[in-house]
Coordinates of C-alpha atoms (C1' of nucleotides) in Angstrom, one line a residue:
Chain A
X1 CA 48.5 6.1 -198.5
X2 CA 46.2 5.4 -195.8
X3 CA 43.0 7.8 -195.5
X4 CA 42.6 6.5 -192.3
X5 CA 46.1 8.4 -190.6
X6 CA 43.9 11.7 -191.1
X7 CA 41.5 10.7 -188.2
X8 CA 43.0 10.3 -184.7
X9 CA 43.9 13.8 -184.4
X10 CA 40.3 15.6 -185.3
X11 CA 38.6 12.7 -183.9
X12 CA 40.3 13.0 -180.0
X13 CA 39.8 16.1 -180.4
X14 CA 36.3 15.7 -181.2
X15 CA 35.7 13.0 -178.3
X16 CA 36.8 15.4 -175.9
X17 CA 34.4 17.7 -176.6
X18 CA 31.6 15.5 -177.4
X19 CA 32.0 12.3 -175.1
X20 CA 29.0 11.4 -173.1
X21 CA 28.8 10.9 -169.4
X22 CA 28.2 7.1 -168.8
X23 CA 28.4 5.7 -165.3
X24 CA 31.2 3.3 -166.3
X25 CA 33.4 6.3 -167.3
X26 CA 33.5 7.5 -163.9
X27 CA 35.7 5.2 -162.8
X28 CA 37.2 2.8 -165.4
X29 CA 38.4 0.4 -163.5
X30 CA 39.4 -3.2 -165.0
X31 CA 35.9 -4.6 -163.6
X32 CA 33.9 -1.9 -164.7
X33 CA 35.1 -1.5 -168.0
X34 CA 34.6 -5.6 -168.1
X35 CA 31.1 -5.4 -166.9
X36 CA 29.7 -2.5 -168.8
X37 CA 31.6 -4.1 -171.9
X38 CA 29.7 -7.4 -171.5
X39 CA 26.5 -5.5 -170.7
X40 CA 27.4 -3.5 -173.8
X41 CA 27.2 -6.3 -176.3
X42 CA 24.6 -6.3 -179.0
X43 CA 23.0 -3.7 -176.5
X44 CA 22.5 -0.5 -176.6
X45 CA 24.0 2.4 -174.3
X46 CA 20.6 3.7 -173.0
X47 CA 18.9 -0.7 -172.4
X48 CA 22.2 -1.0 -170.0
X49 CA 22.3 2.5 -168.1
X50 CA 19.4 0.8 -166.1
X51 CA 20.9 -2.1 -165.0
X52 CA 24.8 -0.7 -164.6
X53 CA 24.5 0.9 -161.6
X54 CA 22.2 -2.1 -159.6
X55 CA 24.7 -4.5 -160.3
X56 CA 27.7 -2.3 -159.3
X57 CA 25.5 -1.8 -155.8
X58 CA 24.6 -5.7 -156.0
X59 CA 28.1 -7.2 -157.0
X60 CA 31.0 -4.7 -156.5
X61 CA 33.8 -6.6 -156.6
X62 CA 34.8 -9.8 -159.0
X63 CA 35.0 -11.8 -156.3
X64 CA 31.6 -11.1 -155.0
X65 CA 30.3 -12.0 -159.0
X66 CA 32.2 -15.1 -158.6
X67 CA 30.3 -16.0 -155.2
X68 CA 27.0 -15.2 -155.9
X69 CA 24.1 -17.4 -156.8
X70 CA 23.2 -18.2 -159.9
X71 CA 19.5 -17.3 -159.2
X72 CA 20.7 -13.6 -158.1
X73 CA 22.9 -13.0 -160.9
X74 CA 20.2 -13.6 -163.5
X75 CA 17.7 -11.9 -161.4
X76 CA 20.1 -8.8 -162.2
X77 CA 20.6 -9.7 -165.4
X78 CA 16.2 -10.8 -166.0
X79 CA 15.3 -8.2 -169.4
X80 CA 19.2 -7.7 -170.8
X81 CA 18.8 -10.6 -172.7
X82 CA 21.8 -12.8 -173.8
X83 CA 21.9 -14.7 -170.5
X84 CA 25.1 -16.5 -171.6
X85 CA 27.0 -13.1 -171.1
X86 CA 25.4 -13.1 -167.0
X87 CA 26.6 -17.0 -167.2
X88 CA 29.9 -16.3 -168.4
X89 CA 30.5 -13.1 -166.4
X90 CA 30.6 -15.1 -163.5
X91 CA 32.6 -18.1 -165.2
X92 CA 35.2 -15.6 -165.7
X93 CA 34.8 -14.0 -162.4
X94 CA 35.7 -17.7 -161.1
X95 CA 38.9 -17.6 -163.4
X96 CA 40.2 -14.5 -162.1
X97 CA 39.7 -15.4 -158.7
X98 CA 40.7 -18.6 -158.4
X99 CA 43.3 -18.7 -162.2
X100 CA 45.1 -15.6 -161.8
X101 CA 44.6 -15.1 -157.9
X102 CA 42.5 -12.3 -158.3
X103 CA 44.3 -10.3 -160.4
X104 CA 42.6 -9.1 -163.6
X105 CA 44.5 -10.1 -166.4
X106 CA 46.0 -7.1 -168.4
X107 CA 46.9 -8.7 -171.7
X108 CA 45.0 -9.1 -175.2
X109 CA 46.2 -12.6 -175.5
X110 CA 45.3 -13.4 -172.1
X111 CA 41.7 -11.3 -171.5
X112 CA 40.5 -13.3 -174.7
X113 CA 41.2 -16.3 -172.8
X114 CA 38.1 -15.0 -170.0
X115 CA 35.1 -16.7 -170.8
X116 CA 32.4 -14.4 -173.0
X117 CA 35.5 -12.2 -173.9
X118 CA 36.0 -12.2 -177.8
X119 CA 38.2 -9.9 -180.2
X120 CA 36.2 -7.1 -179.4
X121 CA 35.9 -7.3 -175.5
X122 CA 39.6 -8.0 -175.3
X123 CA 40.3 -5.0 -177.5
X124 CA 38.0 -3.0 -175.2
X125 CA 39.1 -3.6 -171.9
X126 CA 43.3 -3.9 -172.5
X127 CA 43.0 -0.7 -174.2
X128 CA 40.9 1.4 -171.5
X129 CA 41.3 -0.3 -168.7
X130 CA 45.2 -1.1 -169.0
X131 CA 46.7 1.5 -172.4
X132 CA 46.9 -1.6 -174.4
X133 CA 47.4 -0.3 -178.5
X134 CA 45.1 -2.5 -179.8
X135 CA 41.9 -1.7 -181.4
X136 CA 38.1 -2.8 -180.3
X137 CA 36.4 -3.3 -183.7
X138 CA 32.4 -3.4 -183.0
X139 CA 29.8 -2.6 -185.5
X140 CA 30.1 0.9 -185.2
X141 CA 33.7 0.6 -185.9
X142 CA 33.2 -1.5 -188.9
X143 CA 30.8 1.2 -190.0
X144 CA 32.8 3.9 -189.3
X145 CA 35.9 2.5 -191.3
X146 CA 33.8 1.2 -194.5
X147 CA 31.8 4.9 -194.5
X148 CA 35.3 7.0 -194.3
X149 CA 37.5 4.7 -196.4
X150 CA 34.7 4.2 -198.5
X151 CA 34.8 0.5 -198.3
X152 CA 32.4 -1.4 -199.7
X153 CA 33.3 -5.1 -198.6
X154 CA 30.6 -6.9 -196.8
X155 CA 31.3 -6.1 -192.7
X156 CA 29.5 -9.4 -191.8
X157 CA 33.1 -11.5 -193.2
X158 CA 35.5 -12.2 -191.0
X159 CA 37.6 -11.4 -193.1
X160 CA 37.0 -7.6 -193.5
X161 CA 36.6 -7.3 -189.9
X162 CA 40.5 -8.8 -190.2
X163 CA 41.5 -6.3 -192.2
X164 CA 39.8 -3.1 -190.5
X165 CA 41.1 -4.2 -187.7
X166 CA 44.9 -4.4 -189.4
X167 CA 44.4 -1.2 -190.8
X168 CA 43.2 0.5 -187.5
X169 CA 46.6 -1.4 -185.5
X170 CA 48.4 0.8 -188.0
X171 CA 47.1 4.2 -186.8
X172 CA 46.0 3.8 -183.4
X173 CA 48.1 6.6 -180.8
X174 CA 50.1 5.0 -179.0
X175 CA 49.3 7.5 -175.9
X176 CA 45.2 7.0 -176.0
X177 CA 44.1 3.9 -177.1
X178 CA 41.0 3.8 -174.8
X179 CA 40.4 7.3 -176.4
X180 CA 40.7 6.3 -179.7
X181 CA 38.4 3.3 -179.5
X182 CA 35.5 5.2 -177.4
X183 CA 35.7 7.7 -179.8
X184 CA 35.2 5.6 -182.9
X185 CA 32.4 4.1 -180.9
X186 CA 31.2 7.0 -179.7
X187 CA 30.8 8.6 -183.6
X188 CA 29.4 5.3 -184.9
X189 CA 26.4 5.8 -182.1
X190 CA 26.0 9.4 -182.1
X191 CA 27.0 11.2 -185.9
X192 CA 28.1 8.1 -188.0
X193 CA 24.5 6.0 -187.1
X194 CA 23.1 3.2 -188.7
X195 CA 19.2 4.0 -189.8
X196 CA 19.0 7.1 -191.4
X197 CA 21.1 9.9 -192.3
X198 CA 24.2 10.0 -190.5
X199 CA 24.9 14.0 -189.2
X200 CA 27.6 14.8 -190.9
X201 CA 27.8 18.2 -190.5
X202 CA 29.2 17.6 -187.2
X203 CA 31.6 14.8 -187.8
X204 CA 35.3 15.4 -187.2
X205 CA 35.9 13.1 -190.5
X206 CA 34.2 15.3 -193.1
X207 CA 37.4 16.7 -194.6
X208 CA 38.6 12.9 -195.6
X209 CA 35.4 10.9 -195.4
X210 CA 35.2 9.3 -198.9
X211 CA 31.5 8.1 -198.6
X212 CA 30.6 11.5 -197.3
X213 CA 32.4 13.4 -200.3
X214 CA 31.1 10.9 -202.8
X215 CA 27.8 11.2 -201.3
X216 CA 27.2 7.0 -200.7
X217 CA 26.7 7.1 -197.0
X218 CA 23.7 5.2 -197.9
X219 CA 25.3 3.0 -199.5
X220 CA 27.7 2.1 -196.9
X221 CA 28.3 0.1 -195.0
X222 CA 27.8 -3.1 -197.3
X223 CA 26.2 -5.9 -195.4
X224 CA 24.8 -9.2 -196.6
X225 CA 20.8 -10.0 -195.9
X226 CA 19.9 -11.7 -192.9
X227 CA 17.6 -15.1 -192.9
X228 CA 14.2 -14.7 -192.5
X229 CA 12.7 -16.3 -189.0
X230 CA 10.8 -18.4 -188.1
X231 CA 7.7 -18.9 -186.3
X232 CA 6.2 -20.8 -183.8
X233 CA 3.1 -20.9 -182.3
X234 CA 2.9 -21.9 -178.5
X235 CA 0.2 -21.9 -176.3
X236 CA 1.5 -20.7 -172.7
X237 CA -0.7 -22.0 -169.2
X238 CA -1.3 -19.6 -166.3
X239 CA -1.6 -22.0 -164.1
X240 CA -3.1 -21.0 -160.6
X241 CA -3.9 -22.5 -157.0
X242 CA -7.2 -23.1 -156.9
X243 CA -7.7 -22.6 -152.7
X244 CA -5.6 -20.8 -150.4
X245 CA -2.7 -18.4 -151.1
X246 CA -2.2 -16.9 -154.8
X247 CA 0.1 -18.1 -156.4
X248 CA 1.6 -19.0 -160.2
X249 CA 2.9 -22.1 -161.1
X250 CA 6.8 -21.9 -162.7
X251 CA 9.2 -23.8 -164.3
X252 CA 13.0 -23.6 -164.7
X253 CA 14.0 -24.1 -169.0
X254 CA 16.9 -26.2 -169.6
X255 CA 20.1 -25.1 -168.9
X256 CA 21.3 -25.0 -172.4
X257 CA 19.4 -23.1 -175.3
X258 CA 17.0 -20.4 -175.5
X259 CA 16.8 -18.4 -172.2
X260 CA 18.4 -21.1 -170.0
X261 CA 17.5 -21.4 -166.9
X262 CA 15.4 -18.8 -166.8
X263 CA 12.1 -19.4 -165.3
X264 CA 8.2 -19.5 -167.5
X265 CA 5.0 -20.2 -167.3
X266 CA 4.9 -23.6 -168.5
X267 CA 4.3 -23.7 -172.5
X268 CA 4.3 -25.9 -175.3
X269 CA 4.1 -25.9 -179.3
X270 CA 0.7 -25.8 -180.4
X271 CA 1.5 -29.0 -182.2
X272 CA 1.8 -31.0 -179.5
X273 CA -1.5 -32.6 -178.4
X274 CA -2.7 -32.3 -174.5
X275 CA 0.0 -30.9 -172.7
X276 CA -1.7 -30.9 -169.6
X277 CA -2.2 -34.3 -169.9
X278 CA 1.6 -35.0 -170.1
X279 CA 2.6 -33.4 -167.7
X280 CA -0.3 -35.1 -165.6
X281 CA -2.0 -32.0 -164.5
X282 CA -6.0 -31.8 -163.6
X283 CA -7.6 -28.6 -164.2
X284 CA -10.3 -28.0 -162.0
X285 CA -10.9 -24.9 -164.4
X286 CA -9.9 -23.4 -167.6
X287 CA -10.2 -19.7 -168.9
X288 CA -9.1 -18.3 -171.9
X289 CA -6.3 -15.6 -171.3
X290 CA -6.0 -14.0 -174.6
X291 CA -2.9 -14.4 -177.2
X292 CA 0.7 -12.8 -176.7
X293 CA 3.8 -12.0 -179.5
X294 CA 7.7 -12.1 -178.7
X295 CA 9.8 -11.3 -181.5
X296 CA 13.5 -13.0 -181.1
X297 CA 16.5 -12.3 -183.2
X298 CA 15.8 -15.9 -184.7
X299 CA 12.1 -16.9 -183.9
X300 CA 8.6 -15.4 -183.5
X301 CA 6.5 -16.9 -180.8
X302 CA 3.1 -16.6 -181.6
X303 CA 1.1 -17.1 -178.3
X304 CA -2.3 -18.2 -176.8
X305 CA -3.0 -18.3 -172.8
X306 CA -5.1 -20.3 -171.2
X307 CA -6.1 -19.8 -167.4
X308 CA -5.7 -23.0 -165.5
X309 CA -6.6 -23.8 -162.0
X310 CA -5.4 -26.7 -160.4
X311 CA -5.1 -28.1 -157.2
X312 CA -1.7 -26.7 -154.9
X313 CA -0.8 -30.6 -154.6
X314 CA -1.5 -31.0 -158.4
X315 CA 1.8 -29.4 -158.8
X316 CA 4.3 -31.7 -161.5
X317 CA 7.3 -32.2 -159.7
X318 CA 10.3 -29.3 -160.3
X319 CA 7.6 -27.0 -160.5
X320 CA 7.5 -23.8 -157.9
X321 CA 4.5 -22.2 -156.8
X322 CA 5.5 -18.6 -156.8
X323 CA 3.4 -15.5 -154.6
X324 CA 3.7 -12.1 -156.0
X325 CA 6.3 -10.9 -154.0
X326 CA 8.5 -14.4 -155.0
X327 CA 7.7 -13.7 -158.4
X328 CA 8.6 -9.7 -158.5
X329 CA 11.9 -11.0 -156.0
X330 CA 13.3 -14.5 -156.9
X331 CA 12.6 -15.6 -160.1
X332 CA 13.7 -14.5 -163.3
X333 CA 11.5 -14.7 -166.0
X334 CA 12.2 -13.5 -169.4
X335 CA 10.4 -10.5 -171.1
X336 CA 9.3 -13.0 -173.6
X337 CA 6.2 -13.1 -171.5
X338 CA 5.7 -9.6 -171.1
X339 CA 1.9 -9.9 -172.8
X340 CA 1.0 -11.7 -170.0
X341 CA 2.6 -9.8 -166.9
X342 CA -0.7 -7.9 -166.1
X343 CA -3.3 -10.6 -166.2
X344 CA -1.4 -12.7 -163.9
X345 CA -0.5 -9.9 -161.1
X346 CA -4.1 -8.9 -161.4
X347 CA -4.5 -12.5 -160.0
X348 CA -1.9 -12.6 -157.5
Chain B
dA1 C1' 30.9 -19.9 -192.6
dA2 C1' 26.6 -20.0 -190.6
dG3 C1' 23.4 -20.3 -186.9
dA4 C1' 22.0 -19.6 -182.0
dC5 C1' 21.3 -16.3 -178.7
dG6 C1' 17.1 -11.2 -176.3
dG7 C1' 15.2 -7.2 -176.3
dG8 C1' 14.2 -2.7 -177.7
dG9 C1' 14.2 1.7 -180.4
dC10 C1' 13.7 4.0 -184.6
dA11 C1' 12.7 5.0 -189.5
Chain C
dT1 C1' 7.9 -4.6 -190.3
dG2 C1' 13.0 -4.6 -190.8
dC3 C1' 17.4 -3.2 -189.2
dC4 C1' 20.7 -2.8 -185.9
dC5 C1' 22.8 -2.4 -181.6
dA6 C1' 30.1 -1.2 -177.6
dG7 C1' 29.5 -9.7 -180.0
dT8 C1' 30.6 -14.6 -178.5
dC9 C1' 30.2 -19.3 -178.8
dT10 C1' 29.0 -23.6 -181.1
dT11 C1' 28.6 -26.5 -184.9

DNA sequence: AAGACGGGGCA
DNA sequence: TGCCCAGTCTT
């Protein structure tokens, strides 16, 4: 028999006393739920209550995502991180509008076909947004099942996602599927939580949970070791106008890869001999601007400013001068370069 | 199946 | 520091 048909009862019951208030709740429509979903990936609840709201104000409608300018939309997206999801967002956008005439598409099969929408997403939105049965299996899920089934298969295989996801098809009400899959979510973050002890005490599952009565919740879930990152070291250039207005110098990164499109202060692997050079620009003077860290999922920059000033014509073509007020309004640029936000306001 | 892809919070 | 987060896409 399945352990699992113990829990939709005493976990409804437990959402409905328990759920949080979160903006997209409010109203669930299809594009809120999609947006906050998207937003929701890999990120946590309180990172996305910030930006929720300014892009509902900013964008309230698919069709005004699918119009606006690429600039704006990552602008709204600039410290979310993931900038594929803000790219795709509006690639979808562009498929409802102009693929299904606006309509938002109200099946599994046919949400997974929106760009950026994967098993989870589609499982998501069809079941809150539209009543769909089917489940939305994200990590909290997977821990949730392996802690209470006591399951000790690695969650990072496709294949036991497969299977969790086949076992929670089996039991999910029919009546309240968005329920059922907020709720599982909703344990995972609050009771049922990754680092440290889980609260068990207050969790609706402690009757049935096996890796509660058999004490492993420690144990569980079973997930294989990451690989180590690497490193680089980089040394970034603050370049300013020497006469006239203040201004930064900025450039756009490519459009595919790390942060694309997003705009920097132009940098370069320490490895790489005379940048400056290459890029044919003439300092007229050079500063030291201390040394900066930005840890990635994947990679480590290790970083080393140096003040430049250059002439405002000196400027390599596809470069932008940028004020402060362009800076703060116009251009996104990722919080990879956090370390050196203050010195170069303090010189705009 | 593995790697790329951000950023932050917490033990 | 390392882990993990309402994952998806590419290779």
């Amino acid at each position: 028999m399945n352990i699992l048909e113990q829990l939709p009862i005493p976990l409804l019951s437990w959402y409905r006393e328990n759920a949080r208030t979160l903006p997209w709740r409010s109203a669930p429509t299809p594009y809120h739920v999609w947006v906050s979903e998207i937003m929701l990936q890999q990120t946590r609840v309180a990172a996305v209550l910030g930006y929720y709201q300014r892009f509902m104000d900013a964008l309230p409608t698919v069709e005004a995502l699918a119009r606006v300018e690429e600039d704006v939309l990552m602008k709204l997206w600039q410290g979310l991180g993931y900038y594929n999801r803000a790219r795709n967002l509006q690639k979808a956008a562009r498929q409802i509008v102009d693929g299904f005439a606006g309509e938002f598409p109200r099946t599994y099969e046919t949400l997974l076909s929106l760009a950026g929408v994967g098993e989870y997403t589609a499982g998501a939105i069809a079941s809150i947004a539209f009543g769909v049965s089917v489940p939305a299996v994200d990590g909290n899920v997977l821990r949730v099942v392996s802690r209470i089934t006591g399951d000790d298969s690695d969650i990072s295989r496709p294949e036991t996602k497969v299977r969790m996801r086949e076992a929670l098809l089996q039991i999910i009400p029919r009546d309240a599927p968005g329920d059922f899959n907020q709720a599982m979510m909703e344990l995972g973050a609050t009771v049922c939580v990754p680092n440290g002890a889980p609260n068990c005490d207050n969790c609706p599952a402690k009757s049935f949970c096996a890796a509660f009565l058999q004490e492993k919740t420690a144990q569980l879930p079973v997930k294989a070791p990451k690989r180590a990152r690497r490193t680089e070291e980089r040394r970034v250039f603050l370049i300013f106008t020497q006469n006239g207005e203040k201004r930064v110098a900025l450039r756009r990164r490519p459009a595919r890869g790390l942060l694309a499109g997003l705009w920097e202060y132009p940098n370069e692997l320490k490895a790489v001999d005379h940048p400056l050079e290459t890029w044919g620009v003439h300092p007229v003077g050079t500063q030291y601007g201390g040394v900066g860290k930005h840890i990635f999922t994947h990679i480590e920059w290790h970083m080393t400013a140096q003040i430049v000033y250059i002439e405002e014509n000196d400027l390599p073509k596809g470069w932008i001068w940028a004020d402060r007020a362009a800076l703060r309004r116009d251009y996104a640029v990722p919080n990879a370069f956090q370390s050196f936000a203050h010195l170069v306001e303090e010189r705009l």
